[in-house]
Each structure stands twice: as structure tokens, then as C-alpha cells.
Amino acid sequence: MKYILVTGGVISGIGKGVIASSLGTILKACGIRVTSIKIDPYINIDAGTFSPYEHGEVFVLDDGGEVDLDLGNYERFLDIKLHRDNNITTGKIYQHVINKERKGDYLGKTVQVVPHITDAIQNWVENVSMVPVDGDNKLPDVCIVELGGTIGDIEGMPFVEAFRQFQFRVKRENFCCIHVSLVPQPGSTGEQKSKPTQNSVRELRGLGLSPDLIVARSESPLNSSVKDKISNFCHVEPQHHKHYFF
């Protein structure tokens, strides 16, 4: 099993879901079986009680799970059937760990974010990635995991730490990190600015994850000097940097 983690930087709503869905579509066109997981760091158990004015539309899966709309995009792009467990929230993870603690599964140990919460996240991802989603009961080859929110958000820290550990658990050759970032172009100067992306990647690397691929969102095609800056300061090869227009 191969795992692809999609993270976002600089601003929320940068387009991680579209990137994850598009990547899955490309892999599926190559004959690779793909499944997807969406992680939402909020404490709600699911998206069923959200106001649509605050968080957008709720997508209802075939098993009745009320989840983030990104899972609807995954199903449509990849022609797969996902389950409620393909949507992970902080609320679900903490509820799972607290229920285990109440049953005495931790044998009186002090329950902590590390290792208990982070282990629960890793186990959940590994278990869900092995569930067939194509309707033919064949195991997926690749699991694309979208981490909601922005790198640096306090609520997302346990998930970032979990994936820092996870890359060694599944072996580094089976793990790929893609960072989606913004390259703004202020109207006053018209100059493309790479500094927000540099800072975002620096923070991500400081948390133990180094991106293998950077996707930059911009209003116009990136010029070569900006690409070179992102390559030099973000520790990626030039061909591992892609840009997309808004």
C-alpha cells in the first residue's frame, strides 16, 4: 500500500480537495486502484450538524454517513463508494480513545496525545485504506489522505505528528507528501511572491514532514525565478513543483 498525504499552507480553501481528486483520477487512469480519506481537524463527530452557511454543503454517503463535501468529490472523480470511516475528525478520534480508556483498554496508563491519539489516527488510516471501494472487493493500491485546514493550525497538530510517525511506520518509500500553497501577486507591484510558500514549507518541515511535491496556486503562470526560489528554499527539485491558476 502506498500513501499520499495532501497538506495545505498559507490560506484555507487553497484547493487541496481538487488536487487530491485530480491526482486520484490520474492514478486511476493508469490502472491503479485508489481510495481516499478526508481528515477534518474540528471536534464535531461529523458534518451533520454544521450550518451550510459556515461550512458548505453536507454530503451523505450510501451508508448514511454525513460527511464533508470533499468526499462527494472523491466519489464523483474516482467512481468509488466511500464509507463514513473515510472521514476522520478530531471528535471521532477522541471519542474512540476515550471509549477505550473507559473500558480499561489502556490498563491504567496515562492517556496522552502522544502516543495514544497519534496511534489511533495511524491505526484508523491504515485500517480504512484496506477497505475495498471499487465494488469488486479488491484492495486499493494507493490511499490519498487530505489533511484539512492549514499547516500551523493548533487543531491539526496531532494529525501532523501522527503522519510524521506514519511515514516511518509504512516505510518512507511508501509515503509521499504533497503541499498545496499560495503564491500571491499583489496588484500594487504585480510581482509574484514566494515567501508565504517558503514559510509554510519551513513550518511543515519543522514539524517533521518534508514535501516531495509542491503545488502552487497563482493568478498567472509562475516565472522561472519564482520556481527556482521555491525549489531552493523548499528543498524540492524543480520538476517537483507544479503550478495551477485560480
PDB file of C-alpha atoms in Angstrom, residues 19 21 23 44 46 51-52 66 74 78 89 103 132 147-148 153 171 197 201 239 245-246:
ATOM      1  CA  ILE A  19      -5.738  18.411  -6.152  1.00  0.00           C
ATOM      2  CA  SER A  21      -9.299  14.210  -6.518  1.00  0.00           C
ATOM      3  CA  LEU A  23      -4.352  13.116  -8.555  1.00  0.00           C
ATOM      4  CA  ASN A  44     -17.501  17.686  15.719  1.00  0.00           C
ATOM      5  CA  ASP A  46     -19.334  14.532  11.707  1.00  0.00           C
ATOM      6  CA  SER A  51     -24.681  25.172   9.290  1.00  0.00           C
ATOM      7  CA  PRO A  52     -24.334  25.218   5.482  1.00  0.00           C
ATOM      8  CA  GLU A  66     -22.905  12.700   6.883  1.00  0.00           C
ATOM      9  CA  TYR A  74     -13.774  11.872  -4.391  1.00  0.00           C
ATOM     10  CA  LEU A  78     -12.868   8.375  -8.856  1.00  0.00           C
ATOM     11  CA  THR A  89     -12.458  14.120  12.605  1.00  0.00           C
ATOM     12  CA  LYS A 103     -13.326   0.195  29.129  1.00  0.00           C
ATOM     13  CA  PRO A 132     -12.311  -2.063  -0.996  1.00  0.00           C
ATOM     14  CA  LEU A 147      -5.462  16.858   5.769  1.00  0.00           C
ATOM     15  CA  GLY A 148      -7.966  19.677   6.182  1.00  0.00           C
ATOM     16  CA  ASP A 153      -3.337  25.355  12.899  1.00  0.00           C
ATOM     17  CA  LYS A 171       8.451   2.989   5.242  1.00  0.00           C
ATOM     18  CA  THR A 197       5.144  29.299   0.434  1.00  0.00           C
ATOM     19  CA  VAL A 201       7.084  24.670   3.905  1.00  0.00           C
ATOM     20  CA  GLN A 239      10.422  19.293 -11.703  1.00  0.00           C
ATOM     21  CA  PHE A 245      -4.186  29.071 -11.879  1.00  0.00           C
ATOM     22  CA  PHE A 246      -7.153  30.234  -9.816  1.00  0.00           C
TER      23      PHE A 246
END
